Amino acid sequence: MTIEAPQSSRFIDDFKAELKPRLREFRNSLGLIRENWTAMMGIVMVLFIVLMALFAPFLAPPQTAGDPMQIPADLSLPKPPFQEGLPLLGTGGNGIDIYYGVVWGARTTVVTSLYVVLTAALIGLVLGGLAGFYGGKIDEIIMRFTDIFLSMPALILAMAIASILTKNLENMMFALIIVWWPSYARLIRGQVLSVRENTYVEASRAIGCKRNRILFKHIIPNSISPLIVSITLDLGAVALVSASLSYIGFGVGPGYAEWGRMISDGQRWFLSTITYNGVSYTPWWALVFPGLALLIFTMGCSLIGDGLRDILDPRSRRG
Amino acid sequence: MRLSRYIIRRLLLVIPVLLGVSIFIFTLTRLTGDPVAAYVNEKMTFAQIEQVREQYHLNDPLPQQYLYWLQGIIQGDWGWSKTAAMPVLDAIQYYFPATFELAVISILIAVIVGIALGTRSAIHKNKPFDHATRVVSLIGVSIPVFWLGLLLLQFFYFELNLFPVKGRVSDSFIIARTLPAGPTGFYTIDSLLAGNFALFGDVLWHLALPAITLSFGSIAVILRMQRNSMLEVLSLDYIKTARAKGLDESTVINKHARRNALIPTTTVVGLSFGALLGGAVLTESIFSWPGLGRWSAASITRMDSASILGFCLIVAFIYVMVNLIVDILYAYLDPRVRLG
């Protein structure tokens, strides 16, 4: 007599077995990305920011104990960049060290975007999968929910949710997750509906496969590649919206290493003139450098996303 | 299906969405704390507060509270805006024309520039012009709106002193009391109607930077869509036929190809209008534009959630309506849609 494995673990094993060839396909596709020079450029840009985030403690070691995300400030007037004996990228309002802020701000942006997008994608995967696969009332309810959330522009919906919460980074991420899951639910549902119509799904139904088995063995694995494209593009979009929210005053407080916040802090000085060593400057650096870092990240994500879309769609590749 | 029946069906579908949005916003208002706080002051006794509670039906079950709240919304009671020091609905009416004028001008710029560039880059596929527009659209979708606005302001106002720094008109017009009281609330149209060309020029001068900032992202989206749909149309048989029968290229492009390529582009115009309303919050704050966006951004620093939620409600309403109009327009332009 054999002992049968519990149902749930069998589904997981099935799922893993089905995922393997697709991951191999994905690796092959990644090989193709090397020929796509714009996507390669995107990878370099995103890698630059990610490495900065990872190695922040080495690139800009915190001088004092306490929260390393608070930018060190000498409470003086802004000073220009690239000067002897001064922080590399100069100092901004309250004398905050711009270089330190840009480096540690990479951490905030990368962590926020990854956290928001992956959580939203997971919620969307589950709810969209349920809606598409079971149809009927569940589908109706979930889709009407997404209708409501998608009928407001992303930034404004996030503002509405954040407005009733305490202003901090966690609540901002929470608001962004609520904003982002519906588009994933829609995407997955559409994908499930189209995969479900394939003859191989009909065949496995005909030989008596259980519904859960079909869901994990056929439908979810075949919905992965549009999800990957969407996640890549959204990493940049979330970085943009979260910086916008910080800029208008949600999220983190002043002096925190977050690029949107640094731009809004730097804004106070950028239409004035300061003098350093007898030379007059307009403190452009306090907002140009954080903005540039943000632009590199968002642009990189959108280049990779576009490249992946071309590569992962086999019709456009082999056609 | 006839077009009129399609319109009626789409109108009916909007109702549940708007009700859903209102339930969502209502839930948020009830999560901000005790709603009675909006009506009481520190001099009131507990009995008086209880009376207020009774008066505004705040002791009723939530579904009933929602109905009373919805009734209030329909009758114009949107709460009190601390930021504007007036009722929320009055504030919206007061700030709306400035935002709407900015949004309309921006979307016009985006549509004209986006379609022109998109069409041309499809014709010159993989030529230098196409590559250049691709860079423009890439920057357009990735650049932070507020950063772009600040850079433009620093360069054109502070360095070159070419454009003004804030507001819809110069102070001299406000002091001289020559502002149009006109029928539309659009300074551009009202000043023309009043025959005041100096004012009209001044209004355009003030509009330039905010409108360019706001339209940049939409240009990118519209440009991409127009390029793709133009490429698709150009590969169709009827274009080959048109060329084969000896029509000159400009007729083929302008009369045959572009018209049909415009149809899918209309849908992204509706969608980018939403992004534009979001961008207005940032752009208006930077250029001190006296509109809804700046008002709502100011409400954030004052923790004035009644104003923010009122703003969200009106934006959701506008967004749903704009997309409804776009859908109807789409069905009108492309009869195949109605059959589905």
XYZ file of N, CA and C in Angstrom, chain A residues 6 22 46 74 78 112 171 176-177 220 237 241 286 289:
42
model
N -0.166 14.517 0.576
C -1.329 15.384 0.729
C -1.564 16.210 -0.538
N 9.485 26.838 -18.135
C 9.215 28.250 -18.421
C 10.337 29.140 -17.923
N 19.410 50.454 -13.993
C 18.761 49.940 -12.787
C 19.801 49.325 -11.855
N 24.591 70.139 8.578
C 25.356 71.030 9.459
C 24.604 72.335 9.719
N 23.261 76.388 1.916
C 23.719 75.416 0.912
C 25.121 75.751 0.415
N 10.923 50.508 -1.510
C 9.511 50.865 -1.644
C 8.916 50.257 -2.912
N 2.710 53.723 5.743
C 1.354 54.024 5.304
C 1.312 54.405 3.836
N -0.157 52.764 -1.692
C 0.254 52.426 -3.063
C -0.136 50.991 -3.431
N -0.080 50.083 -2.451
C -0.493 48.698 -2.730
C -1.979 48.673 -3.083
N -1.709 29.257 -14.268
C -0.786 30.228 -13.670
C 0.580 30.242 -14.379
N 7.074 53.057 -12.362
C 5.880 53.875 -12.135
C 5.652 54.104 -10.643
N 5.408 57.648 -8.571
C 4.272 58.093 -7.765
C 4.675 58.258 -6.306
N 20.786 70.876 -5.219
C 19.964 70.242 -4.185
C 18.770 69.513 -4.795
N 20.412 66.617 -8.508
C 20.981 65.277 -8.303
C 19.952 64.229 -7.857
